[in-house]
Amino acid sequence: MLARITKMKERFYYYARERRDGWRSWRFPRVLLLTGWLLMPGLLYSEEETPGPGPSLEEAIGQDSDSAQENESEENTEEDQRQDVNDTKLPPISSGNPGYGLNPGNPSVRFIDISLIGDFALGFSSQENDSLQNLQSGLHDPRRTGFSVTGLELSFSGAVDPYFYAEAHVNLAHGAELEEAFITSQSLPWGLQLEVGQFYTEFGILNPQHPHSWAWTDAPVIQTRLMGEHGLNSPGLRLGWLIPVPWFSELHFGIQNPDGEFMKSFLGASEEGGHSHGSEEEMPIGGYDTITREAKSSADMAYLIRWVNSVDLTETLVGRLGFSGMAGPNATGPSGHTVLYGADLYLKWRPETNYRGFPYFIWQSEFMRREYTVQKKPDNGR
């Protein structure tokens, strides 16, 4: 009989160890243990006074265990029902009726990502601040001794519907200035992607990037001389094609307005000497006089083509090679024309064993060339 008691206690403690999901799981072992000890005197007395067949201790305990298991089964059933409700999949989001951004019959919530990115710099120079305005020709370059707010960008982005994604970026460092506002397609066939709005021209590596993404605090000199202190930026459209090859290869075709304050090398140079936030306005390219010239047809637009390829050279080294070309009218006269050429190389090494991407090494180079055809003036012979 003592052996039975010990065995019974072991079973109850085993059951208690197995059920640790909450305070309810401990209630049944305590009740069962108490019931077992209360039944023991009755069973012993029954064996002494009235010998004969009767329910064993294991059977009595088994009945209580079955009752506990039934209660447990009911709790599990309720939990399963709640889980089924949580796991029920919602119907897919409807794209809405053609011509409408939202289908009133199937409302849905779309979230917008909002971010504010600030760039601050601290620098010292032996030159006066007026001289630094010319030496540091990038709009977001540090241009004075002491602290500078080189950028303060407020960005909005999010899905318009299942087919388009929208972005807007406003720079507040020099007053409210719209940098980009465009939509990008998400589900075009044959590896195509369309982008429409105002955006940075996809020329080279640096021009499409926002300054806070650069690896340097100031813009390269060649970048500001050929593309202006702000970079090439104008309304238009761009079509990208992901070429079906074993490595990453993409073609970009773009068309943008050639005028505007951010289109230096094209008609932007005719607008009061160009765009500038510095102490002096930008001088016309080469010192040539400019005229106010408007785009009157598709032939007067600025056209872009870019081809970029990326491949894993080794397990730790990634290489990317790109070629860019752009052509459009300039403001020296009715026949003035500009062609830009570019090539860029990007290499990134990162060891297989790293901590959150570190350490790594990046090599980035760009080559640019400009052919600037000017309108000859009879009065000065140029």
One Martini backbone bead per residue (centre of mass of N, CA, C, O) as a GRO file, in nm:
protein
  382
    1MET     BB    1   0.056   0.063  -0.019
    2LEU     BB    2   0.300   0.256  -0.013
    3ALA     BB    3   0.362   0.224  -0.310
    4ARG     BB    4   0.102   0.356  -0.412
    5ILE     BB    5   0.141   0.632  -0.287
    6THR     BB    6   0.405   0.704  -0.428
    7LYS     BB    7   0.299   0.675  -0.716
    8MET     BB    8   0.081   0.885  -0.696
    9LYS     BB    9   0.264   1.129  -0.633
   10GLU     BB   10   0.429   1.116  -0.892
   11ARG     BB   11   0.195   1.167  -1.088
   12PHE     BB   12   0.109   1.444  -0.982
   13TYR     BB   13   0.384   1.589  -1.027
   14TYR     BB   14   0.398   1.532  -1.327
   15TYR     BB   15   0.140   1.684  -1.403
   16ALA     BB   16   0.242   1.958  -1.293
   17ARG     BB   17   0.490   1.985  -1.482
   18GLU     BB   18   0.330   1.971  -1.759
   19ARG     BB   19   0.140   2.205  -1.627
   20ARG     BB   20   0.249   2.557  -1.712
   21ASP     BB   21   0.024   2.775  -1.834
   22GLY     BB   22  -0.107   2.828  -1.539
   23TRP     BB   23  -0.305   2.849  -1.262
   24ARG     BB   24  -0.505   2.622  -1.353
   25SER     BB   25  -0.296   2.385  -1.378
   26TRP     BB   26  -0.264   2.372  -1.048
   27ARG     BB   27  -0.547   2.291  -0.944
   28PHE     BB   28  -0.575   1.984  -1.009
   29PRO     BB   29  -0.338   1.854  -0.850
   30ARG     BB   30  -0.435   1.944  -0.569
   31VAL     BB   31  -0.710   1.803  -0.572
   32LEU     BB   32  -0.607   1.518  -0.633
   33LEU     BB   33  -0.425   1.487  -0.387
   34LEU     BB   34  -0.644   1.527  -0.176
   35THR     BB   35  -0.828   1.297  -0.272
   36GLY     BB   36  -0.624   1.066  -0.232
   37TRP     BB   37  -0.589   1.100   0.080
   38LEU     BB   38  -0.897   1.062   0.149
   39LEU     BB   39  -0.922   0.766   0.023
   40MET     BB   40  -0.725   0.588   0.185
   41PRO     BB   41  -0.883   0.513   0.447
   42GLY     BB   42  -1.125   0.380   0.306
   43LEU     BB   43  -0.966   0.155   0.165
   44LEU     BB   44  -0.841   0.025   0.416
   45TYR     BB   45  -1.107  -0.033   0.567
   46SER     BB   46  -1.230  -0.213   0.347
   47GLU     BB   47  -1.012  -0.440   0.357
   48GLU     BB   48  -1.068  -0.523   0.662
   49GLU     BB   49  -1.390  -0.561   0.680
   50THR     BB   50  -1.463  -0.589   0.343
   51PRO     BB   51  -1.375  -0.816   0.163
   52GLY     BB   52  -1.322  -0.738  -0.181
   53PRO     BB   53  -1.418  -0.607  -0.448
   54GLY     BB   54  -1.276  -0.291  -0.574
   55PRO     BB   55  -1.165   0.010  -0.607
   56SER     BB   56  -0.885   0.131  -0.696
   57LEU     BB   57  -0.663   0.380  -0.674
   58GLU     BB   58  -0.610   0.416  -0.977
   59GLU     BB   59  -0.909   0.441  -1.058
   60ALA     BB   60  -0.976   0.688  -0.890
   61ILE     BB   61  -0.762   0.865  -1.012
   62GLY     BB   62  -0.852   0.829  -1.306
   63GLN     BB   63  -1.123   0.974  -1.277
   64ASP     BB   64  -1.004   1.247  -1.201
   65SER     BB   65  -0.826   1.270  -1.450
   66ASP     BB   66  -1.054   1.266  -1.657
   67SER     BB   67  -1.188   1.523  -1.553
   68ALA     BB   68  -0.944   1.704  -1.602
   69GLN     BB   69  -0.921   1.646  -1.907
   70GLU     BB   70  -1.198   1.760  -1.979
   71ASN     BB   71  -1.139   2.046  -1.886
   72GLU     BB   72  -0.893   2.080  -2.064
   73SER     BB   73  -1.043   2.035  -2.333
   74GLU     BB   74  -1.228   2.281  -2.303
   75GLU     BB   75  -1.004   2.491  -2.297
   76ASN     BB   76  -0.876   2.415  -2.569
   77THR     BB   77  -1.126   2.474  -2.737
   78GLU     BB   78  -1.136   2.777  -2.673
   79GLU     BB   79  -0.852   2.839  -2.779
   80ASP     BB   80  -0.898   2.740  -3.069
   81GLN     BB   81  -1.123   2.939  -3.138
   82ARG     BB   82  -0.956   3.194  -3.094
   83GLN     BB   83  -0.734   3.116  -3.301
   84ASP     BB   84  -0.921   3.100  -3.550
   85VAL     BB   85  -0.997   3.399  -3.544
   86ASN     BB   86  -0.701   3.511  -3.571
   87ASP     BB   87  -0.637   3.329  -3.844
   88THR     BB   88  -0.822   3.483  -4.010
   89LYS     BB   89  -0.839   3.585  -4.327
   90LEU     BB   90  -0.834   3.853  -4.507
   91PRO     BB   91  -0.934   4.014  -4.757
   92PRO     BB   92  -0.832   4.143  -5.027
   93ILE     BB   93  -0.728   4.423  -5.170
   94SER     BB   94  -0.878   4.653  -5.347
   95SER     BB   95  -0.819   4.860  -5.633
   96GLY     BB   96  -1.066   4.960  -5.748
   97ASN     BB   97  -1.179   5.180  -5.950
   98PRO     BB   98  -1.138   5.324  -6.230
   99GLY     BB   99  -1.016   5.649  -6.136
  100TYR     BB  100  -0.972   5.553  -5.835
  101GLY     BB  101  -0.814   5.544  -5.511
  102LEU     BB  102  -1.097   5.439  -5.377
  103ASN     BB  103  -1.306   5.189  -5.250
  104PRO     BB  104  -1.596   5.228  -5.077
  105GLY     BB  105  -1.677   4.909  -5.059
  106ASN     BB  106  -1.345   4.867  -4.971
  107PRO     BB  107  -1.203   4.953  -4.714
  108SER     BB  108  -0.867   5.077  -4.630
  109VAL     BB  109  -0.550   5.069  -4.472
  110ARG     BB  110  -0.286   5.315  -4.519
  111PHE     BB  111   0.042   5.365  -4.471
  112ILE     BB  112   0.271   5.627  -4.365
  113ASP     BB  113   0.592   5.732  -4.410
  114ILE     BB  114   0.773   5.930  -4.166
  115SER     BB  115   1.056   6.160  -4.202
  116LEU     BB  116   1.350   6.309  -4.028
  117ILE     BB  117   1.649   6.450  -4.171
  118GLY     BB  118   1.963   6.546  -4.032
  119ASP     BB  119   2.233   6.774  -4.123
  120PHE     BB  120   2.552   6.821  -3.962
  121ALA     BB  121   2.825   7.065  -3.926
  122LEU     BB  122   3.187   7.095  -3.852
  123GLY     BB  123   3.405   7.380  -3.926
  124PHE     BB  124   3.735   7.493  -4.044
  125SER     BB  125   3.891   7.805  -4.171
  126SER     BB  126   4.115   8.043  -4.321
  127GLN     BB  127   3.875   8.139  -4.466
  128GLU     BB  128   3.634   8.312  -4.569
  129ASN     BB  129   3.301   8.277  -4.611
  130ASP     BB  130   3.290   8.393  -4.901
  131SER     BB  131   3.500   8.190  -5.015
  132LEU     BB  132   3.344   7.927  -4.941
  133GLN     BB  133   3.114   7.961  -5.147
  134ASN     BB  134   3.315   7.878  -5.389
  135LEU     BB  135   3.457   7.621  -5.286
  136GLN     BB  136   3.167   7.530  -5.185
  137SER     BB  137   2.940   7.434  -5.443
  138GLY     BB  138   2.747   7.289  -5.269
  139LEU     BB  139   2.447   7.319  -5.120
  140HIS     BB  140   2.532   7.087  -4.878
  141ASP     BB  141   2.774   7.237  -4.790
  142PRO     BB  142   3.008   7.352  -4.596
  143ARG     BB  143   3.023   7.740  -4.566
  144ARG     BB  144   3.150   7.761  -4.268
  145THR     BB  145   3.252   7.860  -3.969
  146GLY     BB  146   3.132   7.602  -3.791
  147PHE     BB  147   2.806   7.561  -3.792
  148SER     BB  148   2.589   7.341  -4.000
  149VAL     BB  149   2.293   7.316  -4.197
  150THR     BB  150   2.281   7.091  -4.469
  151GLY     BB  151   2.013   6.925  -4.367
  152LEU     BB  152   1.631   6.900  -4.386
  153GLU     BB  153   1.436   6.611  -4.424
  154LEU     BB  154   1.106   6.557  -4.545
  155SER     BB  155   0.929   6.242  -4.553
  156PHE     BB  156   0.709   6.063  -4.785
  157SER     BB  157   0.561   5.726  -4.779
  158GLY     BB  158   0.357   5.500  -4.991
  159ALA     BB  159   0.077   5.327  -5.069
  160VAL     BB  160  -0.178   5.382  -5.288
  161ASP     BB  161  -0.181   5.094  -5.417
  162PRO     BB  162  -0.114   4.787  -5.564
  163TYR     BB  163   0.043   4.970  -5.815
  164PHE     BB  164   0.145   5.217  -5.624
  165TYR     BB  165   0.421   5.435  -5.528
  166ALA     BB  166   0.493   5.703  -5.297
  167GLU     BB  167   0.688   6.016  -5.301
  168ALA     BB  168   0.820   6.277  -5.065
  169HIS     BB  169   1.062   6.559  -5.067
  170VAL     BB  170   1.160   6.799  -4.815
  171ASN     BB  171   1.360   7.086  -4.782
  172LEU     BB  172   1.448   7.295  -4.476
  173ALA     BB  173   1.735   7.441  -4.472
  174HIS     BB  174   1.639   7.669  -4.723
  175GLY     BB  175   1.368   7.620  -4.703
  176ALA     BB  176   1.099   7.528  -4.875
  177GLU     BB  177   1.194   7.236  -5.080
  178LEU     BB  178   1.132   7.054  -5.355
  179GLU     BB  179   1.278   6.755  -5.460
  180GLU     BB  180   1.052   6.516  -5.444
  181ALA     BB  181   0.770   6.379  -5.659
  182PHE     BB  182   0.651   6.043  -5.687
  183ILE     BB  183   0.566   5.756  -5.883
  184THR     BB  184   0.559   5.388  -5.859
  185SER     BB  185   0.552   5.103  -6.000
  186GLN     BB  186   0.462   4.735  -5.907
  187SER     BB  187   0.305   4.556  -6.176
  188LEU     BB  188   0.466   4.527  -6.423
  189PRO     BB  189   0.556   4.372  -6.690
  190TRP     BB  190   0.865   4.247  -6.800
  191GLY     BB  191   1.039   4.421  -6.586
  192LEU     BB  192   0.881   4.686  -6.538
  193GLN     BB  193   0.928   5.049  -6.454
  194LEU     BB  194   0.746   5.337  -6.344
  195GLU     BB  195   0.828   5.695  -6.336
  196VAL     BB  196   0.645   5.982  -6.197
  197GLY     BB  197   0.769   6.322  -6.186
  198GLN     BB  198   0.987   6.448  -5.945
  199PHE     BB  199   1.345   6.399  -6.004
  200TYR     BB  200   1.636   6.256  -6.003
  201THR     BB  201   1.872   6.192  -6.212
  202GLU     BB  202   1.990   5.880  -6.359
  203PHE     BB  203   2.314   5.981  -6.302
  204GLY     BB  204   2.492   5.775  -6.180
  205ILE     BB  205   2.538   5.783  -5.828
  206LEU     BB  206   2.495   6.069  -5.685
  207ASN     BB  207   2.254   6.222  -5.815
  208PRO     BB  208   2.012   6.025  -5.703
  209GLN     BB  209   2.111   6.109  -5.432
  210HIS     BB  210   2.100   6.195  -5.118
  211PRO     BB  211   2.316   6.359  -4.912
  212HIS     BB  212   2.272   6.159  -4.660
  213SER     BB  213   2.401   5.909  -4.849
  214TRP     BB  214   2.671   5.999  -4.842
  215ALA     BB  215   3.033   5.957  -4.781
  216TRP     BB  216   3.030   6.272  -4.782
  217THR     BB  217   3.017   6.623  -4.701
  218ASP     BB  218   3.077   6.679  -5.010
  219ALA     BB  219   3.082   6.768  -5.330
  220PRO     BB  220   3.204   6.720  -5.615
  221VAL     BB  221   3.326   6.927  -5.847
  222ILE     BB  222   3.217   6.791  -6.110
  223GLN     BB  223   2.923   6.784  -6.016
  224THR     BB  224   2.877   7.100  -5.994
  225ARG     BB  225   2.969   7.183  -6.288
  226LEU     BB  226   2.758   6.990  -6.452
  227MET     BB  227   2.488   6.983  -6.225
  228GLY     BB  228   2.520   7.155  -5.997
  229GLU     BB  229   2.451   7.224  -5.660
  230HIS     BB  230   2.184   7.017  -5.672
  231GLY     BB  231   2.139   6.882  -5.929
  232LEU     BB  232   1.964   6.691  -6.135
  233ASN     BB  233   1.620   6.831  -6.162
  234SER     BB  234   1.299   6.709  -6.291
  235PRO     BB  235   1.033   6.672  -6.463
  236GLY     BB  236   0.902   6.332  -6.544
  237LEU     BB  237   1.017   6.017  -6.689
  238ARG     BB  238   1.077   5.661  -6.604
  239LEU     BB  239   1.214   5.360  -6.754
  240GLY     BB  240   1.245   5.029  -6.635
  241TRP     BB  241   1.462   4.737  -6.713
  242LEU     BB  242   1.478   4.401  -6.629
  243ILE     BB  243   1.705   4.197  -6.733
  244PRO     BB  244   1.703   3.853  -6.839
  245VAL     BB  245   1.962   3.765  -6.638
  246PRO     BB  246   2.173   3.619  -6.409
  247TRP     BB  247   2.221   3.910  -6.354
  248PHE     BB  248   2.221   4.234  -6.269
  249SER     BB  249   2.016   4.418  -6.512
  250GLU     BB  250   1.964   4.770  -6.606
  251LEU     BB  251   1.740   4.990  -6.774
  252HIS     BB  252   1.728   5.346  -6.853
  253PHE     BB  253   1.455   5.567  -6.943
  254GLY     BB  254   1.452   5.928  -7.000
  255ILE     BB  255   1.231   6.223  -6.946
  256GLN     BB  256   1.288   6.583  -6.931
  257ASN     BB  257   1.299   6.888  -6.840
  258PRO     BB  258   1.539   7.137  -6.940
  259ASP     BB  259   1.427   7.320  -6.740
  260GLY     BB  260   1.515   7.489  -6.467
  261GLU     BB  261   1.712   7.538  -6.180
  262PHE     BB  262   1.819   7.205  -6.200
  263MET     BB  263   1.943   7.240  -6.529
  264LYS     BB  264   2.231   7.225  -6.578
  265SER     BB  265   2.356   7.233  -6.920
  266PHE     BB  266   2.090   7.356  -6.995
  267LEU     BB  267   1.817   7.570  -6.960
  268GLY     BB  268   1.888   7.656  -6.660
  269ALA     BB  269   2.116   7.876  -6.734
  270SER     BB  270   1.890   8.109  -6.823
  271GLU     BB  271   1.800   8.154  -6.510
  272GLU     BB  272   1.957   8.396  -6.374
  273GLY     BB  273   2.234   8.212  -6.377
  274GLY     BB  274   2.088   8.030  -6.187
  275HIS     BB  275   2.111   7.836  -5.906
  276SER     BB  276   2.119   7.989  -5.566
  277HIS     BB  277   2.226   8.015  -5.200
  278GLY     BB  278   2.439   8.208  -5.214
  279SER     BB  279   2.609   8.510  -5.254
  280GLU     BB  280   2.623   8.402  -5.551
  281GLU     BB  281   2.565   8.361  -5.863
  282GLU     BB  282   2.575   8.169  -6.117
  283MET     BB  283   2.762   8.126  -6.383
  284PRO     BB  284   2.786   8.096  -6.691
  285ILE     BB  285   2.886   7.881  -6.913
  286GLY     BB  286   3.195   8.001  -7.012
  287GLY     BB  287   3.062   8.304  -7.027
  288TYR     BB  288   2.814   8.281  -7.185
  289ASP     BB  289   2.555   8.386  -7.330
  290THR     BB  290   2.206   8.394  -7.267
  291ILE     BB  291   1.884   8.263  -7.327
  292THR     BB  292   1.539   8.243  -7.359
  293ARG     BB  293   1.448   7.903  -7.365
  294GLU     BB  294   1.208   7.686  -7.499
  295ALA     BB  295   1.009   7.409  -7.496
  296LYS     BB  296   0.829   7.300  -7.808
  297SER     BB  297   0.926   6.994  -7.813
  298SER     BB  298   1.052   6.677  -7.802
  299ALA     BB  299   1.338   6.781  -7.904
  300ASP     BB  300   1.366   6.977  -7.627
  301MET     BB  301   1.436   6.753  -7.453
  302ALA     BB  302   1.560   6.548  -7.194
  303TYR     BB  303   1.774   6.263  -7.233
  304LEU     BB  304   1.798   5.924  -7.099
  305ILE     BB  305   2.066   5.676  -7.034
  306ARG     BB  306   2.096   5.360  -6.846
  307TRP     BB  307   2.352   5.116  -6.741
  308VAL     BB  308   2.335   4.846  -6.501
  309ASN     BB  309   2.570   4.627  -6.320
  310SER     BB  310   2.551   4.332  -6.101
  311VAL     BB  311   2.800   4.134  -5.910
  312ASP     BB  312   2.932   3.847  -5.760
  313LEU     BB  313   3.262   3.789  -5.740
  314THR     BB  314   3.230   3.701  -5.444
  315GLU     BB  315   3.135   3.629  -5.120
  316THR     BB  316   3.271   3.941  -5.041
  317LEU     BB  317   3.229   4.064  -5.344
  318VAL     BB  318   3.093   4.360  -5.499
  319GLY     BB  319   2.991   4.461  -5.832
  320ARG     BB  320   2.952   4.785  -6.015
  321LEU     BB  321   2.841   4.888  -6.349
  322GLY     BB  322   2.813   5.210  -6.520
  323PHE     BB  323   2.613   5.388  -6.776
  324SER     BB  324   2.585   5.729  -6.907
  325GLY     BB  325   2.333   5.941  -7.082
  326MET     BB  326   2.287   6.290  -7.202
  327ALA     BB  327   2.041   6.504  -7.377
  328GLY     BB  328   2.022   6.862  -7.476
  329PRO     BB  329   1.946   7.177  -7.450
  330ASN     BB  330   2.074   7.504  -7.458
  331ALA     BB  331   2.119   7.873  -7.378
  332THR     BB  332   2.299   7.994  -7.632
  333GLY     BB  333   2.075   7.891  -7.843
  334PRO     BB  334   1.887   7.734  -8.085
  335SER     BB  335   2.158   7.525  -8.133
  336GLY     BB  336   2.207   7.443  -7.859
  337HIS     BB  337   2.409   7.167  -7.715
  338THR     BB  338   2.400   6.877  -7.486
  339VAL     BB  339   2.645   6.629  -7.365
  340LEU     BB  340   2.646   6.347  -7.145
  341TYR     BB  341   2.898   6.150  -6.979
  342GLY     BB  342   2.919   5.818  -6.807
  343ALA     BB  343   3.108   5.642  -6.543
  344ASP     BB  344   3.083   5.363  -6.303
  345LEU     BB  345   3.226   5.240  -5.985
  346TYR     BB  346   3.146   4.957  -5.759
  347LEU     BB  347   3.290   4.844  -5.443
  348LYS     BB  348   3.224   4.569  -5.203
  349TRP     BB  349   3.356   4.472  -4.888
  350ARG     BB  350   3.260   4.173  -4.690
  351PRO     BB  351   3.280   3.969  -4.453
  352GLU     BB  352   3.137   3.688  -4.335
  353THR     BB  353   3.246   3.796  -4.064
  354ASN     BB  354   3.004   3.996  -3.899
  355TYR     BB  355   2.870   4.307  -3.746
  356ARG     BB  356   2.618   4.453  -3.882
  357GLY     BB  357   2.821   4.491  -4.151
  358PHE     BB  358   3.082   4.481  -3.982
  359PRO     BB  359   3.311   4.526  -4.179
  360TYR     BB  360   3.399   4.758  -4.456
  361PHE     BB  361   3.460   4.822  -4.819
  362ILE     BB  362   3.471   5.116  -5.040
  363TRP     BB  363   3.459   5.167  -5.399
  364GLN     BB  364   3.425   5.494  -5.568
  365SER     BB  365   3.366   5.587  -5.916
  366GLU     BB  366   3.371   5.874  -6.152
  367PHE     BB  367   3.287   5.961  -6.492
  368MET     BB  368   3.295   6.283  -6.673
  369ARG     BB  369   3.133   6.440  -6.966
  370ARG     BB  370   3.125   6.746  -7.173
  371GLU     BB  371   2.925   6.865  -7.450
  372TYR     BB  372   2.934   7.216  -7.553
  373THR     BB  373   2.720   7.360  -7.772
  374VAL     BB  374   2.738   7.670  -7.928
  375GLN     BB  375   2.619   7.981  -8.017
  376LYS     BB  376   2.707   8.190  -8.246
  377LYS     BB  377   2.817   8.529  -8.239
  378PRO     BB  378   2.851   8.796  -8.446
  379ASP     BB  379   2.963   9.019  -8.238
  380ASN     BB  380   3.207   8.813  -8.096
  381GLY     BB  381   3.274   8.522  -8.248
  382ARG     BB  382   3.152   8.267  -8.060
   0.00000   0.00000   0.00000
